[in-house]
PDB file of C-alpha atoms in Angstrom:
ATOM      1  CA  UNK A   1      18.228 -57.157  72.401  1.00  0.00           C
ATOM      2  CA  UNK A   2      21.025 -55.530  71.334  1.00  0.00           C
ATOM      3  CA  UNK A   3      21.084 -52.733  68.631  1.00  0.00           C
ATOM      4  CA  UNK A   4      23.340 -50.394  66.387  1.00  0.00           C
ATOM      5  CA  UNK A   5      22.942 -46.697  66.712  1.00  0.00           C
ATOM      6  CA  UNK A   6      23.632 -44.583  64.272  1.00  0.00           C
ATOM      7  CA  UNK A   7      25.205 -40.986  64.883  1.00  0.00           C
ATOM      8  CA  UNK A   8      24.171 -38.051  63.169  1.00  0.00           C
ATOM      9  CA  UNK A   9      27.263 -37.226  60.604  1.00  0.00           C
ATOM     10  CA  UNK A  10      28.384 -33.518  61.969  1.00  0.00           C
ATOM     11  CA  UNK A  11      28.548 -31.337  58.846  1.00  0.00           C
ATOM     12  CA  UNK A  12      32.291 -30.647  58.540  1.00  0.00           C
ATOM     13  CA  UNK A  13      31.402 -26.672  57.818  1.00  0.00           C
ATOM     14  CA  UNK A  14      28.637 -24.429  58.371  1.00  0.00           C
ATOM     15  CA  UNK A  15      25.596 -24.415  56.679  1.00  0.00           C
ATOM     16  CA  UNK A  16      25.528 -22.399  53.197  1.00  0.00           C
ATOM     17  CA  UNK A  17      29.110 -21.629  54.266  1.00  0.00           C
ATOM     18  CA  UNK A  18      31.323 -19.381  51.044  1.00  0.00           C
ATOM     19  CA  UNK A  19      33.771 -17.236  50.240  1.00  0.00           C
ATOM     20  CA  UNK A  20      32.084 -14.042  49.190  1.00  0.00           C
ATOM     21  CA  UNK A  21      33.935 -12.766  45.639  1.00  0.00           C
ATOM     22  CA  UNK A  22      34.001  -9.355  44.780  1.00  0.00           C
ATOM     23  CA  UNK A  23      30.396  -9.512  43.437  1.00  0.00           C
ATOM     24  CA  UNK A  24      31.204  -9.489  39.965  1.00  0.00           C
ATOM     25  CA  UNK A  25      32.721 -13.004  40.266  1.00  0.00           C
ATOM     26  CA  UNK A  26      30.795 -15.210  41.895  1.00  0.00           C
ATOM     27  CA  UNK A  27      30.715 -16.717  45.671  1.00  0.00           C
ATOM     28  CA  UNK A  28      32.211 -20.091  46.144  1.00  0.00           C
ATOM     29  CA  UNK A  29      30.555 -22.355  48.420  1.00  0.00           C
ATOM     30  CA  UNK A  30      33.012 -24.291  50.826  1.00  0.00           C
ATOM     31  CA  UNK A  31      30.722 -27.272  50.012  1.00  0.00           C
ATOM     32  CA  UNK A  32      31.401 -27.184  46.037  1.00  0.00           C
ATOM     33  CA  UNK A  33      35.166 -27.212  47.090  1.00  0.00           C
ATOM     34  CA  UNK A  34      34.777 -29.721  49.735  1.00  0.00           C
ATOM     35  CA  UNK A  35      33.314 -32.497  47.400  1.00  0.00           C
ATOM     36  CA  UNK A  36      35.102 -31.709  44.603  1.00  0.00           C
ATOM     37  CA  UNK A  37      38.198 -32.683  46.091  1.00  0.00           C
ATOM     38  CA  UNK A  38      39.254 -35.197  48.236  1.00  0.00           C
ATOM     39  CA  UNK A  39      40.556 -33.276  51.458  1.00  0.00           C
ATOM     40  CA  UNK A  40      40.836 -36.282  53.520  1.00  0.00           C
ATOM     41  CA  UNK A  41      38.228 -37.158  56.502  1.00  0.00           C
ATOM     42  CA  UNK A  42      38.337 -33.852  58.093  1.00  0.00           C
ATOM     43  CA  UNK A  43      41.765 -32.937  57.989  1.00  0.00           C
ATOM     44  CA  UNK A  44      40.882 -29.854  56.259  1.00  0.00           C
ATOM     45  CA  UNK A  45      39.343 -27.327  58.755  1.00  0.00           C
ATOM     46  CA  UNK A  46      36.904 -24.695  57.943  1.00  0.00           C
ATOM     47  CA  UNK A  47      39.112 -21.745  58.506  1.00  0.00           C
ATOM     48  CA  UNK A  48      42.142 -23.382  56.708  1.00  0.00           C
ATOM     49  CA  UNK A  49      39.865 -24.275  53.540  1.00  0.00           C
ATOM     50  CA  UNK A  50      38.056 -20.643  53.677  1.00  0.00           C
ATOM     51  CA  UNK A  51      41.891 -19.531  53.971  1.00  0.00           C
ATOM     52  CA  UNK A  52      42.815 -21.502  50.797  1.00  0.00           C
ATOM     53  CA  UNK A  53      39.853 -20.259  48.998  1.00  0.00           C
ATOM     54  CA  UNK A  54      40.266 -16.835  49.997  1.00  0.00           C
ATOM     55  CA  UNK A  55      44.281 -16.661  48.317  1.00  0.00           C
ATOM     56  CA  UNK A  56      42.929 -18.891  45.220  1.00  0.00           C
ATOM     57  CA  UNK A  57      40.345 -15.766  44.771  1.00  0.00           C
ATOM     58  CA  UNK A  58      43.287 -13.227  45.206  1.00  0.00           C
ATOM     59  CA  UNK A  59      45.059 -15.156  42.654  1.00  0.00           C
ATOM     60  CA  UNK A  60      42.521 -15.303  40.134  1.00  0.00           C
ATOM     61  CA  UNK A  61      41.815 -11.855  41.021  1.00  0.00           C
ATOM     62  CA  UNK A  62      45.231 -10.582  39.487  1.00  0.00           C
ATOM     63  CA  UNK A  63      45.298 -12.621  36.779  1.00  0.00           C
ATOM     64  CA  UNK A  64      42.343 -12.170  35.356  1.00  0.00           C
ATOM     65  CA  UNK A  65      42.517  -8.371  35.857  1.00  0.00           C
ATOM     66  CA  UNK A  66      43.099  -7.007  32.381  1.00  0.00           C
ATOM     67  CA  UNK A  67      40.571  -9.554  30.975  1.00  0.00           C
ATOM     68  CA  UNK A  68      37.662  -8.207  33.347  1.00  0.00           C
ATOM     69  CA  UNK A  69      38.421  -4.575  33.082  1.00  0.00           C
ATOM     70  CA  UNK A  70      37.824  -5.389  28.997  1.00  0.00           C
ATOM     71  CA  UNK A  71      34.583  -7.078  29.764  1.00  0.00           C
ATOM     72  CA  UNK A  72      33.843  -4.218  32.243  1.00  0.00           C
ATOM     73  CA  UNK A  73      34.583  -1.553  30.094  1.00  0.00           C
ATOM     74  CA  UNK A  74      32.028  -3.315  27.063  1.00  0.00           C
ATOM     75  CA  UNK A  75      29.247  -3.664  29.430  1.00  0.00           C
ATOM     76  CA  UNK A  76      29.695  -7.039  31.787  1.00  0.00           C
ATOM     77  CA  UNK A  77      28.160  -6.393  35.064  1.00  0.00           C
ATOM     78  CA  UNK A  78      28.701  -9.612  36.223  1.00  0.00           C
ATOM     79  CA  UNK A  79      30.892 -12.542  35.079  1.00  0.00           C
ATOM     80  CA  UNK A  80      27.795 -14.187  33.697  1.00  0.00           C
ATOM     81  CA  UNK A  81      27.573 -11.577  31.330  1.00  0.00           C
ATOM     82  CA  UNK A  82      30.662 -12.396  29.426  1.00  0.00           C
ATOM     83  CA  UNK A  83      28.700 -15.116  27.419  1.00  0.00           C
ATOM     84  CA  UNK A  84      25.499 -16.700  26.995  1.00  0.00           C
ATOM     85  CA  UNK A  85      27.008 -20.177  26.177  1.00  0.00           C
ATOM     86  CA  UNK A  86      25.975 -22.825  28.418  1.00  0.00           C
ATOM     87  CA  UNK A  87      26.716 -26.758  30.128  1.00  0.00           C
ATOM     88  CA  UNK A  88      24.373 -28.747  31.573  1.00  0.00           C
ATOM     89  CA  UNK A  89      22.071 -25.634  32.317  1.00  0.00           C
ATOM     90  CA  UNK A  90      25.147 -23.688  33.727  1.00  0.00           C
ATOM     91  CA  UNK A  91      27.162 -20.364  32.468  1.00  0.00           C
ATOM     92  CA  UNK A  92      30.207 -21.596  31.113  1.00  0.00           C
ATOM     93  CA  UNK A  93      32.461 -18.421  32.494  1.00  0.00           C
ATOM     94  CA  UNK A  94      30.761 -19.279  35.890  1.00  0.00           C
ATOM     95  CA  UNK A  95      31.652 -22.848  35.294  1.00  0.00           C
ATOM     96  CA  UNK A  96      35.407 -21.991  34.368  1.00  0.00           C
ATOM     97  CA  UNK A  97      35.145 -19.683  37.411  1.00  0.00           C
ATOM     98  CA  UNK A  98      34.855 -22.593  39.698  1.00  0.00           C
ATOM     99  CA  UNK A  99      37.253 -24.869  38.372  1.00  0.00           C
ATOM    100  CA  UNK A 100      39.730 -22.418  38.311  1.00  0.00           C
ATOM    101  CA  UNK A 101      39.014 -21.909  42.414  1.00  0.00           C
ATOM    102  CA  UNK A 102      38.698 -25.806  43.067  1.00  0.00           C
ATOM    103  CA  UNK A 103      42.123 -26.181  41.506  1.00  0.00           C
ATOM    104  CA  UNK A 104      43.930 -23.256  42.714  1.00  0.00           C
ATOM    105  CA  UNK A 105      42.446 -24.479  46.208  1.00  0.00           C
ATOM    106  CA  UNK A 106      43.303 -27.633  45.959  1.00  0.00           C
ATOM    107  CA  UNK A 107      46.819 -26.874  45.271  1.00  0.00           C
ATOM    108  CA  UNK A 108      47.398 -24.413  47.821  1.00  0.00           C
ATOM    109  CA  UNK A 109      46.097 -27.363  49.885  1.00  0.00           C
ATOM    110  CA  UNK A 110      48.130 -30.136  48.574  1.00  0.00           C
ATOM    111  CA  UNK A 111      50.822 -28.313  48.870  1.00  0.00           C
ATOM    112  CA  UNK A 112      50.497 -27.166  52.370  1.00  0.00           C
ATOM    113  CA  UNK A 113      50.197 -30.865  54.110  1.00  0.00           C
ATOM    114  CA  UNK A 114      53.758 -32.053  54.033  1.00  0.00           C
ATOM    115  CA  UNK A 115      54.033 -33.228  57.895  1.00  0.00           C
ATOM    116  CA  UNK A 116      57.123 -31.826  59.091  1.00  0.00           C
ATOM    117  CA  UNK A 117      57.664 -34.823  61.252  1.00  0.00           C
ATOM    118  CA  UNK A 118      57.141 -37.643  58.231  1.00  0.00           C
ATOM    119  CA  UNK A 119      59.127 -40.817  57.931  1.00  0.00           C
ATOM    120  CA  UNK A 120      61.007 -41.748  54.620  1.00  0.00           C
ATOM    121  CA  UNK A 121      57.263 -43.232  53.837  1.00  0.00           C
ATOM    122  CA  UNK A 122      55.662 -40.205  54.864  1.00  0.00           C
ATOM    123  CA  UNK A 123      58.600 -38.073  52.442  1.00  0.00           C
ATOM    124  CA  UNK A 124      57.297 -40.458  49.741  1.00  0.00           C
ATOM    125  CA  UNK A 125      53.316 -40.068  49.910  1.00  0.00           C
ATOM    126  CA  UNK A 126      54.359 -35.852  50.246  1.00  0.00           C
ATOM    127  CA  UNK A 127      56.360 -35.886  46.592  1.00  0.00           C
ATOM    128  CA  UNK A 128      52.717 -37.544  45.464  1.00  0.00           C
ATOM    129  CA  UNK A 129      50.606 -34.711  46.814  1.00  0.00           C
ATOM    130  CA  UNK A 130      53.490 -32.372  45.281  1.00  0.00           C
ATOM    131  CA  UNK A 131      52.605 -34.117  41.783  1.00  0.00           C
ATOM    132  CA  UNK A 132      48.927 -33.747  42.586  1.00  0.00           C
ATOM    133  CA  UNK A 133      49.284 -29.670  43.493  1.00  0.00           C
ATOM    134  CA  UNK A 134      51.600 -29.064  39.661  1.00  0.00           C
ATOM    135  CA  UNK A 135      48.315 -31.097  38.607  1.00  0.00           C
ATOM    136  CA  UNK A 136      46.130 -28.755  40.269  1.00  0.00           C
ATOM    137  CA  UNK A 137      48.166 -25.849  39.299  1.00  0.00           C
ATOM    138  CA  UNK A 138      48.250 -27.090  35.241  1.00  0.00           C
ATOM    139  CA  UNK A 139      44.354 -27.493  35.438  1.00  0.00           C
ATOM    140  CA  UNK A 140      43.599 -23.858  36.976  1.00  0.00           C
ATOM    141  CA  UNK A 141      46.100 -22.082  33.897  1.00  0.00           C
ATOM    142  CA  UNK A 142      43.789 -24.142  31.500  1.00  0.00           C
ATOM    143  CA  UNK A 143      40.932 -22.666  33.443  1.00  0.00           C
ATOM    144  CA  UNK A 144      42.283 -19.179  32.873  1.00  0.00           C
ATOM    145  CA  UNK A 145      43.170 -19.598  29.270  1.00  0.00           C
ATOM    146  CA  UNK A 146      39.330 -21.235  28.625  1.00  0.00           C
ATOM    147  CA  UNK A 147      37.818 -18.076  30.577  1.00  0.00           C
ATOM    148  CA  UNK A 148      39.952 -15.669  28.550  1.00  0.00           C
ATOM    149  CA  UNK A 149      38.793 -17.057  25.326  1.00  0.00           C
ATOM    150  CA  UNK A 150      35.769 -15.475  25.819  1.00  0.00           C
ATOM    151  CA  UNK A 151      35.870 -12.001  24.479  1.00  0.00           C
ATOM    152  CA  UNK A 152      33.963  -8.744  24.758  1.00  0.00           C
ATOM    153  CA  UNK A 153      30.807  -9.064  21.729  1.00  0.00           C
ATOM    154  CA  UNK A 154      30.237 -12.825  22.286  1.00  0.00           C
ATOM    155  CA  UNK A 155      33.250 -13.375  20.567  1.00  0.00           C
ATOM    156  CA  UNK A 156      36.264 -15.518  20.729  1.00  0.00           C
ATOM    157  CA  UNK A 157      40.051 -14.935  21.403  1.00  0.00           C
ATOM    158  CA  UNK A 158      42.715 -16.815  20.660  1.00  0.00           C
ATOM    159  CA  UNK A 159      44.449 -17.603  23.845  1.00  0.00           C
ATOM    160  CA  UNK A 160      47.941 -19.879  23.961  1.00  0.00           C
ATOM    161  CA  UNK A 161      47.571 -22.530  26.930  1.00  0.00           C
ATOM    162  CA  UNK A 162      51.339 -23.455  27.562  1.00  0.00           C
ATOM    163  CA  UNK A 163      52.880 -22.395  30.483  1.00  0.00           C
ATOM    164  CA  UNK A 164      57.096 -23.337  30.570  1.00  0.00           C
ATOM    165  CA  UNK A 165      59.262 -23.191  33.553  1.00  0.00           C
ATOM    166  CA  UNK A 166      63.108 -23.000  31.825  1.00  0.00           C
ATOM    167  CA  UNK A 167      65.541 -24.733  34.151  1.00  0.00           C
TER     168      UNK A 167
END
């Protein structure tokens, strides 16, 4: 009689595997990045995704800075703290928080995997992923302009979105 086995799928990263934060933003958990966007079937290591992570934090990191200091300064201990709004039982600064990291991520990422030995075809399919990183890059500025609406007393700010590149 002959059967099918089936192999145990080998987690791509570690268990509970994230990019610690500073503490007052929040961890990101490879995993939230990993199936948020597609990174192909593997192609995307663990050190080169905790790599993109790690300079999408440093990123957010500066420009955020003059937005957390404010919160800081009126009490925020945490980026939770910035508001008590809420979607689908989550903080909506932690919620921003993430996007902003799964798109700044995902554009370092796109960016990055231009094969240096492609064929016209492969030139073709790279100006794609090139569309898909501005993409990425357009939804993590939204991201920051959302989180920066929130301001210090559960109040709002009134924060332009557009972002344009003269030629």
């Amino acid at each position: 009689m002959a059967g099918l086995t089936a192999n145990p799928v080998t987690p791509l990263d570690p268990a509970n595997a994230k990019v610690g934060a500073d503490g007052w933003f929040p961890d990101i958990p490879l995993a939230l990045v990993r199936n948020s966007v597609r990174l192909g079937n593997g192609e995307v290591t663990t050190d080169r995704l905790r790599a993109a992570i790690e300079a999408a934090m440093l990123t957010a990191f500066r420009q955020l800075a003059g937005w957390r200091a404010t919160h800081v300064l009126a009490g925020a201990e945490k980026l939770a703290d910035v508001t008590a709004e809420e979607i689908n039982d989550r903080n909506q600064a932690e919620a921003l928080w993430e996007r902003l990291i799964i798109s700044l991520t995902a554009a370092d990422l796109f960016a990055g995997s231009r094969d240096i030995t492609a064929t016209d075809r492969g030139l073709y399919r790279a100006t794609d992923k090139e569309d898909g990183a501005d993409e990425y890059h357009r939804r993590a500025w939204a991201a920051v302009a959302d989180l920066k609406t929130f301001a210090p007393g559960n109040t709002r700010a009134d924060v332009p979105r557009n972002r344009v590149e003269l030629i």
